[in-house]
Short mmCIF file of C-alpha atoms and ligand atoms in Angstrom, two decimals:
data_model
loop_
_atom_site.label_atom_id
_atom_site.label_comp_id
_atom_site.label_asym_id
_atom_site.label_seq_id
_atom_site.Cartn_x
_atom_site.Cartn_y
_atom_site.Cartn_z
CA MET A 1 0.00 0.00 0.00
CA ARG A 2 1.12 3.57 -0.69
CA LYS A 3 1.00 6.20 2.01
CA THR A 4 2.27 9.72 2.61
CA TYR A 5 3.67 10.84 5.96
CA LEU A 6 3.77 14.53 6.73
CA TYR A 7 5.96 16.21 9.37
CA ARG A 8 6.76 19.70 10.50
CA ALA A 9 10.44 20.56 10.15
CA LYS A 10 12.67 22.97 12.02
CA ILE A 11 15.55 24.50 10.12
CA ASN A 12 18.20 27.13 10.75
CA LYS A 13 18.55 30.38 8.81
CA LYS A 14 21.17 29.07 6.41
CA THR A 15 19.24 25.92 5.52
CA GLU A 16 16.13 28.02 5.11
CA ALA A 17 17.93 30.37 2.73
CA ASN A 18 19.04 27.34 0.71
CA CYS A 19 15.51 25.92 0.60
CA ASN A 20 14.19 29.27 -0.58
CA GLN A 21 16.89 29.42 -3.24
CA TRP A 22 15.89 25.96 -4.52
CA LEU A 23 12.25 26.99 -4.63
CA GLU A 24 13.17 30.06 -6.63
CA ILE A 25 15.25 28.04 -9.10
CA CYS A 26 12.48 25.46 -9.49
CA ARG A 27 9.95 28.22 -10.03
CA THR A 28 12.16 29.83 -12.69
CA LEU A 29 12.50 26.49 -14.44
CA TYR A 30 8.76 25.87 -14.30
CA ASN A 31 8.03 29.23 -15.88
CA LEU A 32 10.76 28.79 -18.51
CA ALA A 33 9.45 25.37 -19.48
CA LEU A 34 5.90 26.69 -19.66
CA GLU A 35 7.02 29.60 -21.84
CA GLN A 36 8.86 27.20 -24.15
CA ARG A 37 5.75 25.07 -24.56
CA ILE A 38 3.56 28.09 -25.30
CA ASP A 39 6.10 29.46 -27.80
CA ALA A 40 6.48 26.17 -29.63
CA TYR A 41 2.76 25.92 -29.99
CA LYS A 42 2.27 29.52 -31.12
CA LYS A 43 5.12 29.56 -33.61
CA TYR A 44 5.13 26.02 -34.97
CA GLY A 45 1.87 24.53 -33.77
CA LYS A 46 3.93 21.89 -32.00
CA SER A 47 3.79 20.44 -28.54
CA ILE A 48 6.94 19.57 -26.59
CA SER A 49 7.05 16.36 -24.60
CA CYS A 50 8.07 15.98 -20.98
CA ILE A 51 11.06 13.79 -21.94
CA SER A 52 12.33 16.29 -24.49
CA GLN A 53 12.24 19.10 -21.94
CA GLN A 54 13.94 16.90 -19.36
CA ASN A 55 16.68 16.10 -21.89
CA GLN A 56 17.37 19.81 -22.31
CA LEU A 57 18.22 20.19 -18.61
CA VAL A 58 21.90 19.30 -19.18
CA GLU A 59 22.19 22.05 -21.74
CA LEU A 60 20.37 24.50 -19.48
CA LYS A 61 22.78 23.80 -16.62
CA GLU A 62 25.74 24.49 -18.90
CA ALA A 63 24.29 27.82 -19.96
CA PHE A 64 23.10 28.81 -16.47
CA PRO A 65 25.36 27.27 -13.79
CA GLU A 66 23.04 28.43 -10.99
CA PHE A 67 20.75 25.53 -11.85
CA LYS A 68 23.55 23.11 -10.91
CA VAL A 69 22.98 23.65 -7.19
CA VAL A 70 19.64 21.84 -7.37
CA GLY A 71 19.64 18.03 -7.75
CA SER A 72 18.91 16.68 -11.23
CA GLN A 73 15.91 14.64 -10.09
CA VAL A 74 14.43 17.70 -8.44
CA LEU A 75 14.63 19.62 -11.72
CA GLN A 76 13.19 16.66 -13.62
CA ASP A 77 10.31 16.64 -11.20
CA VAL A 78 9.58 20.30 -11.98
CA ILE A 79 9.11 19.36 -15.65
CA GLU A 80 6.89 16.45 -14.62
CA ARG A 81 4.74 18.83 -12.56
CA LEU A 82 4.25 21.06 -15.58
CA ASP A 83 3.44 18.00 -17.67
CA ARG A 84 0.82 16.91 -15.14
CA ALA A 85 -0.70 20.40 -15.20
CA TYR A 86 -0.93 20.15 -19.02
CA LYS A 87 -2.48 16.70 -18.93
CA ALA A 88 -5.02 17.79 -16.34
CA PHE A 89 -5.87 20.81 -18.51
CA PHE A 90 -6.51 18.68 -21.60
CA LEU A 91 -8.52 16.18 -19.57
CA ARG A 92 -10.75 19.00 -18.33
CA ILE A 93 -11.25 20.19 -21.92
CA LYS A 94 -12.14 16.65 -23.00
CA GLN A 95 -14.62 16.27 -20.17
CA ARG A 96 -15.93 19.80 -20.73
CA ASN A 97 -15.60 20.19 -17.00
CA GLY A 98 -16.33 23.84 -16.23
CA LYS A 99 -13.58 26.33 -17.00
CA ALA A 100 -10.53 24.44 -18.28
CA GLY A 101 -7.92 26.83 -16.76
CA PHE A 102 -4.70 26.78 -18.80
CA PRO A 103 -1.52 26.12 -16.71
CA ARG A 104 -0.34 29.42 -15.26
CA PHE A 105 3.01 31.05 -14.68
CA LYS A 106 3.88 30.75 -11.01
CA SER A 107 4.41 33.83 -8.88
CA LYS A 108 6.68 33.73 -5.83
CA ASN A 109 4.02 32.76 -3.33
CA ARG A 110 2.53 30.17 -5.65
CA TYR A 111 5.56 27.93 -5.91
CA ASP A 112 6.06 26.38 -2.51
CA SER A 113 7.52 22.88 -2.80
CA PHE A 114 10.16 20.71 -4.44
CA THR A 115 10.47 16.95 -4.59
CA LEU A 116 13.49 14.64 -4.28
CA LYS A 117 13.41 11.06 -5.47
CA GLN A 118 16.00 8.43 -4.60
CA ALA A 119 19.14 10.54 -4.62
CA GLY A 120 20.56 13.53 -2.76
CA TRP A 121 19.10 12.95 0.70
CA LYS A 122 19.64 10.84 3.79
CA LEU A 123 17.41 10.23 6.78
CA GLU A 124 19.14 9.63 10.12
CA GLY A 125 16.78 9.39 13.06
CA LYS A 126 14.90 12.67 13.17
CA TYR A 127 17.37 14.46 10.89
CA LEU A 128 16.94 14.76 7.15
CA TYR A 129 20.13 15.72 5.32
CA ILE A 130 19.79 17.15 1.81
CA LYS A 131 22.83 17.62 -0.41
CA ASN A 132 23.57 21.32 -1.05
CA ILE A 133 20.85 22.36 1.41
CA GLY A 134 21.69 21.17 4.90
CA ARG A 135 19.96 19.56 7.83
CA LEU A 136 16.23 19.61 8.63
CA LYS A 137 15.05 18.50 12.05
CA LEU A 138 11.76 16.62 11.81
CA PHE A 139 9.02 16.35 14.42
CA LEU A 140 8.46 12.62 13.89
CA SER A 141 5.03 12.35 15.47
CA LYS A 142 4.61 8.85 14.01
CA PRO A 143 7.12 6.39 12.53
CA ILE A 144 7.70 6.17 8.77
CA LEU A 145 6.78 2.70 7.47
CA GLY A 146 7.48 1.08 4.10
CA ASP A 147 9.98 2.21 1.45
CA ILE A 148 10.42 5.94 0.88
CA LYS A 149 9.88 6.78 -2.80
CA THR A 150 9.88 10.57 -2.75
CA VAL A 151 10.63 13.35 -0.27
CA THR A 152 8.83 16.68 -0.67
CA ILE A 153 9.85 19.89 1.11
CA ARG A 154 7.07 22.47 1.41
CA ARG A 155 6.93 26.05 2.68
CA SER A 156 3.55 27.03 4.07
CA SER A 157 2.12 30.46 3.42
CA SER A 158 2.99 31.53 6.96
CA GLY A 159 6.61 30.47 6.43
CA LYS A 160 6.65 27.12 8.27
CA TRP A 161 8.43 24.15 6.72
CA PHE A 162 7.02 20.67 6.18
CA VAL A 163 8.45 17.44 4.83
CA SER A 164 6.35 14.65 3.37
CA PHE A 165 7.54 11.15 2.59
CA SER A 166 5.64 9.18 0.01
CA CYS A 167 6.12 5.49 0.82
CA ASP A 168 5.43 2.22 -0.93
CA ASN A 169 4.88 -1.23 0.60
CA VAL A 170 3.38 0.20 3.78
CA PRO A 171 1.91 -2.71 5.81
CA VAL A 172 -1.88 -2.85 6.24
CA ARG A 173 -3.11 -1.64 9.61
CA LYS A 174 -4.87 -4.33 11.57
CA PHE A 175 -8.02 -3.62 13.53
CA ALA A 176 -10.06 -6.25 15.39
CA SER A 177 -12.31 -7.96 12.86
CA THR A 178 -15.97 -7.08 12.98
CA ASN A 179 -19.08 -7.66 10.87
CA THR A 180 -20.85 -4.42 11.63
CA SER A 181 -22.08 -2.06 8.93
CA ILE A 182 -23.04 1.55 9.27
CA GLY A 183 -24.63 4.26 7.12
CA ILE A 184 -23.43 7.85 7.47
CA ASP A 185 -25.38 10.91 6.43
CA VAL A 186 -23.33 14.09 6.39
CA GLY A 187 -25.47 16.96 7.50
CA ILE A 188 -25.82 20.68 7.64
CA LYS A 189 -26.87 21.18 11.22
CA SER A 190 -24.43 18.68 12.69
CA PHE A 191 -21.37 17.28 10.95
CA CYS A 192 -22.89 13.84 10.47
CA VAL A 193 -25.46 11.40 11.80
CA ASP A 194 -25.05 7.63 11.51
CA SER A 195 -27.52 4.76 11.34
CA ASP A 196 -26.75 3.85 14.97
CA GLY A 197 -28.22 7.22 15.88
CA ASN A 198 -24.94 8.92 16.84
CA GLN A 199 -24.83 12.59 16.04
CA ILE A 200 -21.40 14.16 15.60
CA GLU A 201 -21.31 17.91 16.02
CA ASN A 202 -18.98 20.30 14.26
CA PRO A 203 -16.41 21.22 16.91
CA LYS A 204 -16.89 24.57 18.62
CA TYR A 205 -13.21 25.53 18.48
CA LEU A 206 -13.43 25.34 14.70
CA LYS A 207 -16.25 27.86 14.70
CA LYS A 208 -14.22 30.14 16.96
CA SER A 209 -11.16 29.98 14.70
CA LEU A 210 -13.31 30.62 11.64
CA LYS A 211 -14.73 33.71 13.29
CA LEU A 212 -11.23 34.99 14.01
CA LEU A 213 -10.21 34.20 10.44
CA ARG A 214 -13.05 36.29 9.04
CA LYS A 215 -12.14 39.17 11.34
CA ARG A 216 -8.52 39.09 10.18
CA GLN A 217 -9.55 38.84 6.54
CA ARG A 218 -11.65 41.97 6.93
CA SER A 219 -8.73 43.76 8.57
CA LEU A 220 -6.44 42.68 5.72
CA SER A 221 -8.80 44.04 3.10
CA ARG A 222 -8.61 47.49 4.71
CA LYS A 223 -4.80 47.73 4.55
CA VAL A 224 -3.10 49.68 1.77
CA ARG A 225 -1.56 47.52 -0.96
CA GLY A 226 2.21 47.15 -0.67
CA SER A 227 2.38 48.51 2.88
CA ASN A 228 4.16 46.83 5.80
CA ARG A 229 0.91 46.67 7.71
CA ARG A 230 -0.64 44.77 4.85
CA TYR A 231 2.26 42.32 4.91
CA ASP A 232 1.77 41.73 8.65
CA ALA A 233 -1.97 41.35 8.20
CA ARG A 234 -1.45 38.84 5.40
CA LEU A 235 0.82 36.77 7.64
CA LEU A 236 -1.81 36.78 10.40
CA VAL A 237 -4.46 35.59 7.94
CA ALA A 238 -2.15 32.84 6.65
CA LYS A 239 -1.41 31.67 10.20
CA CYS A 240 -5.09 31.59 11.03
CA HIS A 241 -5.87 29.73 7.81
CA GLU A 242 -3.33 27.10 8.72
CA LYS A 243 -4.75 26.74 12.18
CA VAL A 244 -8.29 26.28 10.89
CA SER A 245 -7.13 23.82 8.27
CA ASN A 246 -5.14 21.80 10.82
CA GLN A 247 -7.96 21.76 13.33
CA ARG A 248 -10.40 20.64 10.67
CA LYS A 249 -8.12 17.88 9.39
CA ASP A 250 -7.52 16.72 12.93
CA PHE A 251 -11.25 16.52 13.57
CA LEU A 252 -11.94 14.68 10.30
CA HIS A 253 -9.14 12.18 10.97
CA LYS A 254 -10.59 11.40 14.39
CA VAL A 255 -14.14 10.90 13.12
CA ALA A 256 -12.98 8.78 10.16
CA ASN A 257 -10.67 6.68 12.38
CA SER A 258 -13.42 5.82 14.78
CA TYR A 259 -15.79 4.72 11.99
CA ILE A 260 -13.08 2.62 10.33
CA LYS A 261 -12.05 1.04 13.61
CA ASN A 262 -15.55 -0.05 14.56
CA ASN A 263 -17.12 -1.09 11.24
CA GLN A 264 -16.33 -3.50 8.44
CA THR A 265 -18.57 -1.78 5.88
CA ILE A 266 -19.38 1.91 5.74
CA TYR A 267 -22.04 3.32 3.46
CA ILE A 268 -21.90 6.95 2.41
CA GLU A 269 -23.78 9.04 -0.08
CA GLU A 270 -22.32 9.85 -3.45
CA ILE A 271 -22.42 13.63 -3.31
CA ASN A 272 -21.92 15.98 -6.19
CA ILE A 273 -20.11 18.70 -4.27
CA LYS A 274 -19.44 20.77 -7.38
CA GLY A 275 -23.12 20.81 -8.27
CA MET A 276 -23.99 21.84 -4.75
CA MET A 277 -21.52 24.71 -4.76
CA ARG A 278 -23.79 26.48 -7.20
CA ASN A 279 -26.39 26.59 -4.50
CA ARG A 280 -24.84 29.44 -2.52
CA HIS A 281 -26.83 28.95 0.61
CA LEU A 282 -25.55 25.42 1.00
CA SER A 283 -21.99 26.04 -0.11
CA ARG A 284 -20.83 27.76 3.07
CA SER A 285 -21.77 24.89 5.33
CA ILE A 286 -20.43 22.32 2.90
CA ALA A 287 -17.09 24.07 2.79
CA ASP A 288 -17.08 24.33 6.55
CA SER A 289 -17.80 20.74 7.23
CA SER A 290 -15.49 19.49 4.48
CA TRP A 291 -17.41 16.41 3.44
CA GLY A 292 -15.20 15.75 0.44
CA MET A 293 -12.10 15.57 2.61
CA PHE A 294 -13.91 13.37 5.12
CA PHE A 295 -14.90 10.88 2.40
CA ASN A 296 -11.35 10.82 1.07
CA PHE A 297 -10.04 10.08 4.56
CA LEU A 298 -12.59 7.27 4.93
CA LEU A 299 -11.63 5.78 1.56
CA TYR A 300 -7.90 5.70 2.11
CA LYS A 301 -8.15 4.63 5.75
CA ALA A 302 -10.46 1.81 4.69
CA GLU A 303 -7.88 0.63 2.18
CA GLU A 304 -5.23 0.79 4.89
CA ALA A 305 -7.27 -1.29 7.30
CA ASP A 306 -8.97 -3.73 4.93
CA ARG A 307 -12.39 -2.20 5.49
CA VAL A 308 -14.96 -1.37 2.81
CA VAL A 309 -16.51 1.99 1.95
CA VAL A 310 -19.49 1.88 -0.41
CA LYS A 311 -20.88 4.97 -2.11
CA VAL A 312 -24.65 4.97 -2.50
CA THR A 313 -26.49 7.06 -5.08
CA PRO A 314 -28.71 9.45 -3.15
CA ASN A 315 -32.15 8.60 -4.36
CA GLY A 316 -34.42 10.51 -2.04
CA THR A 317 -32.60 9.19 1.04
CA SER A 318 -33.93 12.09 3.06
CA GLN A 319 -37.51 11.82 1.73
CA ILE A 320 -38.19 8.11 2.15
CA CYS A 321 -39.31 6.68 5.47
CA SER A 322 -36.70 4.23 6.79
CA GLY A 323 -39.47 2.43 8.69
CA CYS A 324 -42.01 1.66 5.96
CA GLY A 325 -40.44 2.83 2.68
CA GLU A 326 -43.17 5.37 1.91
CA LYS A 327 -42.26 8.73 0.48
CA VAL A 328 -42.54 11.57 3.01
CA PRO A 329 -41.63 14.82 1.20
CA LYS A 330 -40.09 17.61 3.27
CA SER A 331 -38.13 20.76 2.63
CA LEU A 332 -34.58 21.35 3.87
CA SER A 333 -35.78 23.32 6.85
CA VAL A 334 -37.80 20.43 8.29
CA ARG A 335 -35.43 18.79 10.75
CA VAL A 336 -37.64 15.95 11.97
CA HIS A 337 -38.92 13.04 9.93
CA GLN A 338 -42.54 12.31 10.86
CA CYS A 339 -44.14 9.48 8.94
CA PRO A 340 -47.93 9.69 8.54
CA PHE A 341 -48.02 6.07 7.34
CA CYS A 342 -46.21 4.18 10.14
CA ASN A 343 -45.97 7.01 12.72
CA LEU A 344 -42.18 6.80 12.87
CA VAL A 345 -40.62 9.95 14.33
CA LEU A 346 -36.87 10.40 13.83
CA ASP A 347 -34.24 13.08 13.34
CA ARG A 348 -34.18 13.86 9.63
CA ASP A 349 -30.51 12.93 9.15
CA HIS A 350 -30.79 9.77 11.25
CA ASN A 351 -33.63 8.65 8.98
CA ALA A 352 -31.47 9.41 5.93
CA SER A 353 -28.50 7.44 7.30
CA LEU A 354 -30.75 4.40 7.87
CA ASN A 355 -31.83 4.66 4.22
CA ILE A 356 -28.22 4.92 3.07
CA LEU A 357 -27.40 1.75 5.03
CA ARG A 358 -30.41 -0.13 3.62
CA VAL A 359 -29.91 0.95 -0.01
CA GLY A 360 -26.21 0.10 0.20
CA GLN A 361 -26.82 -3.33 1.69
CA THR A 362 -29.52 -4.17 -0.85
CA ARG A 363 -27.32 -3.15 -3.71
CA GLN A 364 -24.38 -5.15 -2.37
CA ALA A 365 -26.59 -8.21 -1.92
CA LEU A 366 -27.78 -7.88 -5.51
CA SER A 367 -24.25 -7.62 -6.89
CA THR A 368 -23.17 -10.68 -4.88
CA GLN A 369 -26.12 -12.66 -6.27
CA ARG A 370 -24.97 -11.69 -9.73
CA VAL A 371 -21.49 -12.99 -8.96
CA PHE A 372 -22.88 -16.37 -7.87
CA ALA A 373 -25.53 -16.64 -10.59
ZN1 ZN B 401 -43.11 5.23 7.60
#
């Protein structure tokens, strides 16, 4: 199994200056390579391949010796990033997926990481040594398992440094085996409600941090462009952003872990988040509760632990009575499900999660029958 481990890193001024220099060189290369591709297309109607640009790196280093400081694989990776951006762009055009967004030139704040592959680094205990850069001290909150394939150094917008290790052959995590299944309905009022009737609230501290973030954003918008005060305000906003994002991730990890630990099969709704974003009233709460990220956590944690996550097409899960199967229409503002047919009274989201569980189990049973037929 593949897994990425992320750690905060502490570095001294000199190492930091070197990291910043590498970022700047990588950014320059990215922009040069992008310019070359655009030129070739405009002038000759030709596209340049990733390999061909990578092959030109030797020549580039001869002409501009400053590129020699950065490891060859790191520079190759820059070209691969650009290539991925191109491929993603053409895929979006093919799928006619909203605005296609041509790959952009990167400004200073927009280029914040570089990646090493097998060469040019060494990990000794909590110290990561990078050739031509120096030593980074890692806060190894959890051990690195498996074989390290790539090492990525990232500068956050508030100026902190992070290192992530992408590993292969990471052993599967073992939880006690269980046969239980659960349906989860992500909500608007609370974060989610499951078919066991548990309601998980959005944490209060998150709300508090979000409030502070909005306050700081307003203060930033009042500062004069280019001023020192604006710079300070921007840093405060970035710090707050990071805090909110960390708190949210932390919360989502905890919720996802507990569901994975206690259930063999987890049923969730297939949600079209992009479609929902158009509905502006809903978008705020969706963004706040980060359902997409939560589902991703569930999916990869399930793979890690040999559990199963099944996505169920939402077919009136909130409108159908989980007790008798009759349709009980209600608007978004109605929080309680009251069935006039079987007199069932339940929290709206609890009713929906029971439907998600039932629909998922029925569908799975059907597909198993097909396998045996
Ligand atoms: Zn009913």
